[in-house]
Short mmCIF file of C-alpha atoms in Angstrom, two decimals:
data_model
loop_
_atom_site.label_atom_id
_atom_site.label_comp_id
_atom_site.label_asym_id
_atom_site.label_seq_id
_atom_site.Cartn_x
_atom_site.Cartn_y
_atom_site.Cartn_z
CA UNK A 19 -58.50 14.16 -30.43
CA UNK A 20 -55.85 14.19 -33.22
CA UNK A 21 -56.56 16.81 -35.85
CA UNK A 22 -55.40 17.31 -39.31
CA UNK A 23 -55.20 20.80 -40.86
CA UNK A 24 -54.21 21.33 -44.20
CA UNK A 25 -53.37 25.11 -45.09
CA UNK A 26 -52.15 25.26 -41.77
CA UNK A 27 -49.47 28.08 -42.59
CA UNK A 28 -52.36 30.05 -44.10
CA UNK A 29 -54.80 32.88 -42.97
CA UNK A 30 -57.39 30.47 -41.69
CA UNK A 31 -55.09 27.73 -40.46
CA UNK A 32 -53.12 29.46 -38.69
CA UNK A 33 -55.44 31.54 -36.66
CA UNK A 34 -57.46 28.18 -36.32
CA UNK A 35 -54.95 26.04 -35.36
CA UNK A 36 -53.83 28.76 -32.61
CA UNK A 37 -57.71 28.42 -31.17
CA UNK A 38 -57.77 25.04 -30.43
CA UNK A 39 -54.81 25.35 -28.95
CA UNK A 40 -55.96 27.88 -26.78
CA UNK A 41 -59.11 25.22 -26.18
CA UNK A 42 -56.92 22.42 -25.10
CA UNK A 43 -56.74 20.87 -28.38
CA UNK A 44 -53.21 19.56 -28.12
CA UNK A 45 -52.37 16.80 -31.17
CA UNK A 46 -52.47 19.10 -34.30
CA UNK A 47 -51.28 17.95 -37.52
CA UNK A 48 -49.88 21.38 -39.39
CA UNK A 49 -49.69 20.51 -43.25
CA UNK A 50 -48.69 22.57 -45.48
CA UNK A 51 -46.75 23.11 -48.34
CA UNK A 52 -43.39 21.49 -47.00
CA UNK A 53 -45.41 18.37 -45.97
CA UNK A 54 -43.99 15.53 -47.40
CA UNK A 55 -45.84 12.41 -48.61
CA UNK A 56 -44.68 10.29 -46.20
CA UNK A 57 -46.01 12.68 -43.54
CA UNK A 58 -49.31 13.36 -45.07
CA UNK A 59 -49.55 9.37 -45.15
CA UNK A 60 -48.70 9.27 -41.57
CA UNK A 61 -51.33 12.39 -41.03
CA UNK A 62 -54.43 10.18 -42.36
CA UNK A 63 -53.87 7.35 -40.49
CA UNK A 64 -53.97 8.88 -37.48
CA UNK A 65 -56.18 11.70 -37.52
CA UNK A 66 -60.08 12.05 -36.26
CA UNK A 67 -60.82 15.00 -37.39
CA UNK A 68 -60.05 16.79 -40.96
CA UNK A 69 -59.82 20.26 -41.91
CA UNK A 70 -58.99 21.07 -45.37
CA UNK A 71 -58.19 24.42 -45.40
CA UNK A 72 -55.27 24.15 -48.10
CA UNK A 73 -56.32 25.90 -51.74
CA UNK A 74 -54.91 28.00 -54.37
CA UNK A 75 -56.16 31.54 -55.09
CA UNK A 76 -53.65 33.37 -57.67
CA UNK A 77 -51.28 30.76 -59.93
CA UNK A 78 -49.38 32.15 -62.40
CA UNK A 79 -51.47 29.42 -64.52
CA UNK A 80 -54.94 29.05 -64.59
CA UNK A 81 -55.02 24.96 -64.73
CA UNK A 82 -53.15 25.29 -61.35
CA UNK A 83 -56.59 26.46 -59.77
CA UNK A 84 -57.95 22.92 -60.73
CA UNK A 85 -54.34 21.02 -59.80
CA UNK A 86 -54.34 23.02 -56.23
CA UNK A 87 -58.09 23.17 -55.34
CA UNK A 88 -60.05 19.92 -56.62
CA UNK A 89 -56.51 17.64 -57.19
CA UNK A 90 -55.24 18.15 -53.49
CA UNK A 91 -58.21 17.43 -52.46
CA UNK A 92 -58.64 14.00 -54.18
CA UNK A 93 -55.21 12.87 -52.98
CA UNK A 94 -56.51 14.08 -49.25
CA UNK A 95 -59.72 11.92 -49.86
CA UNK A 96 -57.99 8.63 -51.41
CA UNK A 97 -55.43 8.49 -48.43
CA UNK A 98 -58.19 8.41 -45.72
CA UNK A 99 -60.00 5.92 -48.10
CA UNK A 100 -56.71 3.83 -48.50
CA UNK A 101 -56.26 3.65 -44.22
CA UNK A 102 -59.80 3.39 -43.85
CA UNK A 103 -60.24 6.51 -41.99
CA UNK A 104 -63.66 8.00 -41.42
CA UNK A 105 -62.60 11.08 -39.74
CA UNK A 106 -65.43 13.88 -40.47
CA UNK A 107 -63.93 16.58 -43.17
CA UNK A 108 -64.47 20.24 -43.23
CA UNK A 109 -63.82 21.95 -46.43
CA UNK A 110 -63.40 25.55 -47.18
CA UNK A 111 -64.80 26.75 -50.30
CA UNK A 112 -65.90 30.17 -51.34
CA UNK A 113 -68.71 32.18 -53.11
CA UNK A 114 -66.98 32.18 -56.23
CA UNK A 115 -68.03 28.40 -56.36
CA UNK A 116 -71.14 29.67 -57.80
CA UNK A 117 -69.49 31.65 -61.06
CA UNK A 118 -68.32 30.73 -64.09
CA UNK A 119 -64.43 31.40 -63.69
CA UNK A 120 -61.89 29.27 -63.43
CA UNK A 121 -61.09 29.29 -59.72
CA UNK A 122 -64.89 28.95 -58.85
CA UNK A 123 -64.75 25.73 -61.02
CA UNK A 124 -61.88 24.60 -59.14
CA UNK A 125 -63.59 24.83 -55.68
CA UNK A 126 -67.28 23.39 -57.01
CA UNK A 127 -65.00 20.14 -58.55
CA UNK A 128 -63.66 20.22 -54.80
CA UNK A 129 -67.32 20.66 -53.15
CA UNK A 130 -68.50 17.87 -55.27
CA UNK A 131 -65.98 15.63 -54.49
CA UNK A 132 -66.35 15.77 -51.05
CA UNK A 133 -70.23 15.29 -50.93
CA UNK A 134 -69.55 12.49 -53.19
CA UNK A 135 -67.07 11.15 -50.89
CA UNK A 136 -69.01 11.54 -48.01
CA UNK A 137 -72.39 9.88 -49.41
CA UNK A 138 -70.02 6.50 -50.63
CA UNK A 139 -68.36 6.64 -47.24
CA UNK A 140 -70.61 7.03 -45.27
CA UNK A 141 -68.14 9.77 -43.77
CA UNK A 142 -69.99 13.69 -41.99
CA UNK A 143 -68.88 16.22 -44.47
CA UNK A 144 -69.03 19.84 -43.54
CA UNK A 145 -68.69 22.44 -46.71
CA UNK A 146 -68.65 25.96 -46.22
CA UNK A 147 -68.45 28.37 -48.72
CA UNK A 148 -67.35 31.38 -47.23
CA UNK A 149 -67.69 35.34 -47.80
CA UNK A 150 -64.85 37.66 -48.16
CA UNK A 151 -62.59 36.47 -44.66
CA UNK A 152 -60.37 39.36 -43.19
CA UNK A 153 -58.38 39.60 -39.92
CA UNK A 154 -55.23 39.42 -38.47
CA UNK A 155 -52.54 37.82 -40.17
CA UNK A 156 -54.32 38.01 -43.73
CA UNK A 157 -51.92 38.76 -46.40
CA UNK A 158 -52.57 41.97 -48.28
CA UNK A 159 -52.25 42.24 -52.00
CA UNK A 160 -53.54 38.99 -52.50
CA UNK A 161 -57.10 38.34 -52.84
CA UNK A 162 -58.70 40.63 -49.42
CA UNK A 163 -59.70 44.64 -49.58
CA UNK A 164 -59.54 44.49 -46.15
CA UNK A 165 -56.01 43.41 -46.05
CA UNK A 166 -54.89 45.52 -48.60
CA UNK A 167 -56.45 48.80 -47.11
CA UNK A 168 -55.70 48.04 -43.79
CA UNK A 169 -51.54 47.29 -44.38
CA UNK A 170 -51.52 50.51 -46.48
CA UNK A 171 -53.24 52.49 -44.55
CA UNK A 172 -51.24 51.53 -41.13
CA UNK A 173 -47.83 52.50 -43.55
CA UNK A 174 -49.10 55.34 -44.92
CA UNK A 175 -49.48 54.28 -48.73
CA UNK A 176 -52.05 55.07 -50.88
CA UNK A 177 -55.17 52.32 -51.28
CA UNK A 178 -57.42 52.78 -54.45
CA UNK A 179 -61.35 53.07 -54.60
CA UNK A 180 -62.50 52.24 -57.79
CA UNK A 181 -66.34 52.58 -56.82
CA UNK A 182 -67.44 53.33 -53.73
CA UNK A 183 -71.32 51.81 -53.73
CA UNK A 184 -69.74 48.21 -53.98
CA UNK A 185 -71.45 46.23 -51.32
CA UNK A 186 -68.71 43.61 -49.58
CA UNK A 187 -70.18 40.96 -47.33
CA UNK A 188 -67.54 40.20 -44.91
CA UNK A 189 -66.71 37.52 -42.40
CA UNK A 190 -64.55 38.35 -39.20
CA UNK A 191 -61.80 35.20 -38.94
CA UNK A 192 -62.92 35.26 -35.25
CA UNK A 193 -66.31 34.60 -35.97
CA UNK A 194 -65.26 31.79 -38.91
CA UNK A 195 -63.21 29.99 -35.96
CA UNK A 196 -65.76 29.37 -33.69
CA UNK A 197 -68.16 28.20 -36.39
CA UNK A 198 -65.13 25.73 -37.56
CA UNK A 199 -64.90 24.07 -34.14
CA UNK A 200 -68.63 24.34 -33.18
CA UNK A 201 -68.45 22.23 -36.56
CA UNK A 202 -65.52 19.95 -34.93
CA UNK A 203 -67.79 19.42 -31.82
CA UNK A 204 -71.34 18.86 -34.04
CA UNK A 205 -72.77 21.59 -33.40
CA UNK A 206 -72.22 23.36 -37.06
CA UNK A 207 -74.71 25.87 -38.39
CA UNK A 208 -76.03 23.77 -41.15
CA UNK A 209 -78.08 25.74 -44.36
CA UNK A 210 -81.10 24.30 -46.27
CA UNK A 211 -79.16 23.60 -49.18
CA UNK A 212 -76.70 20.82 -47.61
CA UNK A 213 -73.83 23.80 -47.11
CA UNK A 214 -72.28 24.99 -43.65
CA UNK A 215 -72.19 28.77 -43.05
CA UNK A 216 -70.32 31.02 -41.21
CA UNK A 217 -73.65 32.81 -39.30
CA UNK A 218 -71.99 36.48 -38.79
CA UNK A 219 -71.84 37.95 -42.44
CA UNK A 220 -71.05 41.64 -42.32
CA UNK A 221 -71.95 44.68 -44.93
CA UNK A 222 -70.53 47.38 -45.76
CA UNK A 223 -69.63 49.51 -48.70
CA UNK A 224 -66.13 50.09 -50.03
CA UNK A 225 -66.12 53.96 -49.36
CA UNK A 226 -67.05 53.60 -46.36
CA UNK A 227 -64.81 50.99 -45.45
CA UNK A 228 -62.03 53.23 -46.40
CA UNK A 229 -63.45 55.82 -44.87
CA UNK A 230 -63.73 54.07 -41.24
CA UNK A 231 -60.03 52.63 -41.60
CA UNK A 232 -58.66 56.39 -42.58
CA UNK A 233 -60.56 57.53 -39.43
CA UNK A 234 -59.25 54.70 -36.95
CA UNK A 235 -56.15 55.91 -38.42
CA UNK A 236 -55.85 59.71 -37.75
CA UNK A 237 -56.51 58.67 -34.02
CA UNK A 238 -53.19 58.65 -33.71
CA UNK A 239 -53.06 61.89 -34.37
CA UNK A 240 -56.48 63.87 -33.46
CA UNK A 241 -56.95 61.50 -30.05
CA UNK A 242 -60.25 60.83 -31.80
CA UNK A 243 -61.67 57.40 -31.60
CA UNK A 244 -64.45 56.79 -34.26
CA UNK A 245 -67.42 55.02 -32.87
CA UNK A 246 -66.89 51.26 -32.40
CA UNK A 247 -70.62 51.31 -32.33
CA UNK A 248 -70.94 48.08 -33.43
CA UNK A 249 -69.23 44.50 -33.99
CA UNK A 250 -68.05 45.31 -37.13
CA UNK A 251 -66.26 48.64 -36.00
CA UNK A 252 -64.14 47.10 -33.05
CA UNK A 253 -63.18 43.57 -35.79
CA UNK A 254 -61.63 46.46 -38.35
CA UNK A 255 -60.18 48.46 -35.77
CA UNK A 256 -58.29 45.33 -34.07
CA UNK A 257 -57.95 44.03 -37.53
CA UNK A 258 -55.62 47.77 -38.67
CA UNK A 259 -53.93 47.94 -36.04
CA UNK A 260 -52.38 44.60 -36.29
CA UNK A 261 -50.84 45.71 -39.58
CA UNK A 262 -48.64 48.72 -37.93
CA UNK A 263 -44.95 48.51 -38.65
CA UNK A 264 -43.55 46.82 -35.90
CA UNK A 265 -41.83 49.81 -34.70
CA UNK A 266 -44.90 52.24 -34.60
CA UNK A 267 -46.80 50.43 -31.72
CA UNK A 268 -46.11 52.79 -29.53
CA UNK A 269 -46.72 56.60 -30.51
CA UNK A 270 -46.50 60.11 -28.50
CA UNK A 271 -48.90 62.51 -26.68
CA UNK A 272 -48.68 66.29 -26.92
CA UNK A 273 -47.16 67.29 -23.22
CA UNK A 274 -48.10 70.86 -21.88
CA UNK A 275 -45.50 71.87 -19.70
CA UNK A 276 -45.98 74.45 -17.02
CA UNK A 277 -44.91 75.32 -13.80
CA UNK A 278 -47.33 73.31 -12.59
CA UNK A 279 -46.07 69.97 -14.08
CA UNK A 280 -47.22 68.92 -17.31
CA UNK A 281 -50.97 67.76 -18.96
CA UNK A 282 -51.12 65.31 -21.76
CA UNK A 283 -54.69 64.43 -23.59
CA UNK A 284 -54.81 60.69 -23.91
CA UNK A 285 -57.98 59.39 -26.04
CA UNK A 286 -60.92 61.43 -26.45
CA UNK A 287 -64.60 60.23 -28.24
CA UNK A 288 -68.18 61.95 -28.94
CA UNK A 289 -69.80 58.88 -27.32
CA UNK A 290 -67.81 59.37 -23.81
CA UNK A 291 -66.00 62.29 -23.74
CA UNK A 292 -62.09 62.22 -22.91
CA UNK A 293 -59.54 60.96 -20.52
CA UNK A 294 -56.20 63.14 -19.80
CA UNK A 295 -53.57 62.99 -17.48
CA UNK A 296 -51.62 65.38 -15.44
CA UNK A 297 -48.18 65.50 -13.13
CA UNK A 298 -48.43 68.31 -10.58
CA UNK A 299 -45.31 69.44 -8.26
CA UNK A 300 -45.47 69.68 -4.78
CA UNK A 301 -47.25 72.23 -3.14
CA UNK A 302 -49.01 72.79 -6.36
CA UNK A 303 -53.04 73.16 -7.12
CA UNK A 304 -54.72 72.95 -10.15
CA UNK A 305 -58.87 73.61 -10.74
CA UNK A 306 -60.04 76.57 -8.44
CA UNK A 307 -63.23 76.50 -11.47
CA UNK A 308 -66.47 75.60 -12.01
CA UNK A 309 -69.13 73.92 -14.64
CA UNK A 310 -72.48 74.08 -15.23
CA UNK A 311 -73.25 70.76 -17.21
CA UNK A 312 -69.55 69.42 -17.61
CA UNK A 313 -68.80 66.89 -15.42
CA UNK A 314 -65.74 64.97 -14.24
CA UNK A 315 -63.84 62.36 -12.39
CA UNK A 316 -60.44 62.50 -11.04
CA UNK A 317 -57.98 59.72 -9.84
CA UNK A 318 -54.81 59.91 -8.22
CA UNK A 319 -52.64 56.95 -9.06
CA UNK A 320 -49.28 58.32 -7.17
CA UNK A 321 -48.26 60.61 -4.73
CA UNK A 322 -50.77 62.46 -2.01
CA UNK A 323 -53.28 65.37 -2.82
CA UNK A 324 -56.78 66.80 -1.29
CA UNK A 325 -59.28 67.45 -3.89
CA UNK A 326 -61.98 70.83 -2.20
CA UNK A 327 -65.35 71.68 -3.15
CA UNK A 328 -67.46 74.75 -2.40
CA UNK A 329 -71.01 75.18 -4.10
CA UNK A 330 -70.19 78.55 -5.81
CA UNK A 331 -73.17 80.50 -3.41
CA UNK A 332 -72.24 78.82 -0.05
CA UNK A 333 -69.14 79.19 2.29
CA UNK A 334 -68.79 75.27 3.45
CA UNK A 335 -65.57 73.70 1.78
CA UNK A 336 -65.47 70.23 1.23
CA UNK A 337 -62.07 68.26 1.63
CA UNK A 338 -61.18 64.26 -0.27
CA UNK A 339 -57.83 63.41 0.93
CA UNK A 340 -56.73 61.25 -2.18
CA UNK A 341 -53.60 59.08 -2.50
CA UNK A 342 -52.07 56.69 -5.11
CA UNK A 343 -52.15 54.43 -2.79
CA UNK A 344 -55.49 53.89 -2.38
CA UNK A 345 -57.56 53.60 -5.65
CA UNK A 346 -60.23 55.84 -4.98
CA UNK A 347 -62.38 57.63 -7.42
CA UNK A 348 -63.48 61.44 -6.49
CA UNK A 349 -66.77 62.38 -8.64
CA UNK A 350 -66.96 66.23 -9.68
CA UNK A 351 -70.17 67.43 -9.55
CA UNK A 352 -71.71 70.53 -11.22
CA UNK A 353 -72.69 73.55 -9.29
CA UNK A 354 -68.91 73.37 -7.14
CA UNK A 355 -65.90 74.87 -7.68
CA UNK A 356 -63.19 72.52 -6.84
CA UNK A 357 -59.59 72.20 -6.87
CA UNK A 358 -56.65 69.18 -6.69
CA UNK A 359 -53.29 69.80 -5.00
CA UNK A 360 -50.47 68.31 -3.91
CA UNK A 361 -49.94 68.04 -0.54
CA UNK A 362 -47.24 65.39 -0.72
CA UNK A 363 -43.12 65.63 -0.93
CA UNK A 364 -42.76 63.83 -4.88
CA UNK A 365 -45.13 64.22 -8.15
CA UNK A 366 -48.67 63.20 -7.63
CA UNK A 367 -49.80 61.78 -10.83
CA UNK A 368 -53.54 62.18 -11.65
CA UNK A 369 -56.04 60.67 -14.36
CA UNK A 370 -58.75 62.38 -15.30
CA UNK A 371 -62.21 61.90 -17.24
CA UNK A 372 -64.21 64.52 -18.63
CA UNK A 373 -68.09 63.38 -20.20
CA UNK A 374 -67.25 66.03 -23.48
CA UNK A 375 -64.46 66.63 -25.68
CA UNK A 376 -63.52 70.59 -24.92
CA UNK A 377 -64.81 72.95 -26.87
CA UNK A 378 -63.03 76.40 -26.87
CA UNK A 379 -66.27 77.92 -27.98
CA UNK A 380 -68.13 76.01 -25.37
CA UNK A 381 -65.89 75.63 -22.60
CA UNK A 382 -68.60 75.55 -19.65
CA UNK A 383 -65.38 76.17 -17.62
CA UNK A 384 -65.73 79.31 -15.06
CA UNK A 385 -62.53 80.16 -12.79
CA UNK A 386 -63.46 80.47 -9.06
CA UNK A 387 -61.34 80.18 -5.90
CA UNK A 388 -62.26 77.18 -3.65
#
C-alpha cells in the first residue's frame, strides 16, 4: 500500500511514519514543508491511503491559522479530486475545534471540509479531534505541558505552575499510533457523533504532573523509582527520559570500597524493594548474618563462590556452590544465617535483591557466624 503523510517531519508524523515502518509498511510518502508541488502532485496520484497530519499551531499571524489549517487542506483535497483518487483520508484536528478562537476555527473549516468532501466523493473520511498528545520527540515550548516540563526538568531549568487543580486530559503518541493504523486497516474506533477518537485519554492534574516528573527525576539521585503503578506512570517516565541531554544517559552509582571489594546500590522502590551489586576479592566472605522477615536473593554473574546456611539454633551447614558461569539463582530464606565467598582465583561479581529498601532504624539485620 502506498501512503501519503503530510506533517511527516512533525510530532505525529514522524513517530507514525516510523510505526508502519516497523509494520512492514514500506512505500511512504513524507511531505512536509520542503515538498514541492510537483511532488505533492506526484504524491496524490499515487497514493491509497491519506494522512493529513500537516497544521499550523503558533503563526506569527493569526490569518495564517486559516491559510495553514483549512487552505492546505483544500489544495490536499482538490489534487486527489483532480487525479481522481479515492484514497480514504485521516485528518487530525483537535479539541480546540469546539472554541471560539481563531485556531479552533481554522481546524472546524478543515473538519468540515473533509466531511463535505467525503459525502460528494463518496470517499471514507476519518476525523479525529485529539486531546493534549505528548511523547517522544514532541517539541517543548510550543503548544505541550508535557513537553515543556519534561525537557526542563531533564536539564535542570525551572518549569512554571500557574494552578495546580487544572485537569489535562492527555493522549500517549503510542496509543494515538495504533488508533491511526487500526484506522488505516478499518478497524477505527468510531464515536456517535461521526468523529474518530483516540480510546486511551489520560487525567491528571498539573501539580501533580510536575510533581511525578520531579520525582522520576531525583531517581537519579536517591535510587528511588516512583511507582509506575499504572499506564500513565511508565508513558511519562519513558516520555522524560527521552529529553536528557545527550550526554547525561549514562550517570554514576555511589561505590563503597572496602577490603572486601566494593558495593554499589543500583535501583531501589517501595513496591519491590532494591537490587545492589557487589565485587568481592578472593578468599573473601561477606554475610555471616541473619533476618527475621527480610528476605533476599543472590546471583553470581562471574567468578566462583559457595553461598552457607545454618538455621541460627541448629549445627547443620548448608553449602550452594555458585558460579558465573552457570546462571543460577540462590534464595535466602529467613530464620538462617548465611554467608557468600569467594572461593575462586579473580573477582566474583554478585547481584543481589533485597524485598525492602534498608532502613537503619529497622535493619532486621543480626550478625552471626555461619
Amino acid at each position: 500500500m502506498k501512503i501519503l503523510v503530510t506533517g511527516a517531519k512533525g510530532f505525529v508524523g514522524k513517530n507514525l511514519v516510523a510505526e508502519l515502518r516497523n509494520r512492514g509498511y514500506a512505500e511512504i510518502f513524507e511531505c512536509d514543508v520542503d515538498t514541492t508541488p510537483e511532488q505533492l502532485d506526484e504524491y496524490t496520484q499515487q497514493c491509497e491511503f491519506v494522512y493529513h497530519l500537516a497544521g499550523v499551531n503558533r503563526p506569527e499571524n493569526p490569518a495564517d491559522f486559516m491559510t495553514g489549517n483549512f487552505g492546505f487542506t483544500s489544495t490536499l483535497l482538490e489534487n486527489l479530486q483532480k487525479y481522481g483518487n479515492k484514497s480514504p483520508v485521516l485528518i487530525t484536528s483537535s479539541i480546540q475545534a469546539a472554541q471560539d478562537n481563531p485556531y479552533g476555527k481554522s481546524k472546524k473549516a478543515g473538519e468540515d471540509l473533509l466531511f463535505e468532501y467525503g459525502r460528494h466523493q463518496g470517499v471514507r473520511v476519518l476525523v479525529y479531534r485529539l486531546n493534549n498528545l505528548f511523547g517522544k520527540w514532541c517539541r517543548p515550548n510550543y503548544n505541550s505541558v508535557v513537553a515543556t516540563f519534561c525537557h526542563n526538568i531533564a536539564n535542570d531549568l525551572p518549569i512554571t505552575v500557574n494552578d495546580p487543580a487544572t485537569q489535562l486530559r492527555l493522549c500517549y503518541i503510542d496509543d494515538v499510533v495504533r488508533e491511526f493504523i487500526a484506522g488505516l486497516e478499518s478497524k477505527e474506533n468510531q464515536a456517535f457523533d461521526g468523529f474518530c477518537s483516540v480510546e486511551k485519554v489520560h487525567e491528571i492534574r498539573l501539580g501533580q504532573l510536575a510533581d511525578k516528573l520531579r520525582a522520576f527525576r531525583a531517581n537519579r539521585k536517591t535510587l528511588v523509582m516512583p511507582p509506575l503503578a499504572n499506564e500513565l506512570d511508565r508513558a511519562l517516565y519513558a516520555t522524560l527520559l527521552s529529553y536528557y541531554p545527550k550526554d547525561q544517559f549514562g550517570y554514576p552509582l555511589d561505590m563503597k570500597h572496602d577490603n572486601r571489594g566494593w558495593l554499589a546500590e543500583f535501583i531501589k522502590a517501595d513496591s519491590f524493594g532494591q537490587i545492589f551489586i557487589s565485587k568481592t576479592k578472593p578468599g573473601i566472605t561477606r554475610g555471616n548474618h541473619w533476618h527475621n522477615t527480610k528476605v533476599e536473593k543472590f546471583l553470581v554473574i562471574q567468578g566462583e563462590g559457595v553461598i552457607k546456611f545454618r538455621k541460627i539454633e541448629e549445627a547443620e551447614i548448608l553449602e550452594y556452590p555458585v558460579s558465573g558461569d552457570k546462571m543460577e539463582v540462590v534464595d535466602i530464606p529467613v530464620g538462617y544465617t548465611h554467608s557468600i565467598a569467594n572461593m575462586g582465583k579473580v573477582d566474583m561479581i554478585t547481584l543481589f535483591w533485597v524485598d525492602e529498601i534498608f532502613n537503619s532504624e529497622k535493619p532486621d539485620t543480626y550478625l552471626l557466624e555461619v
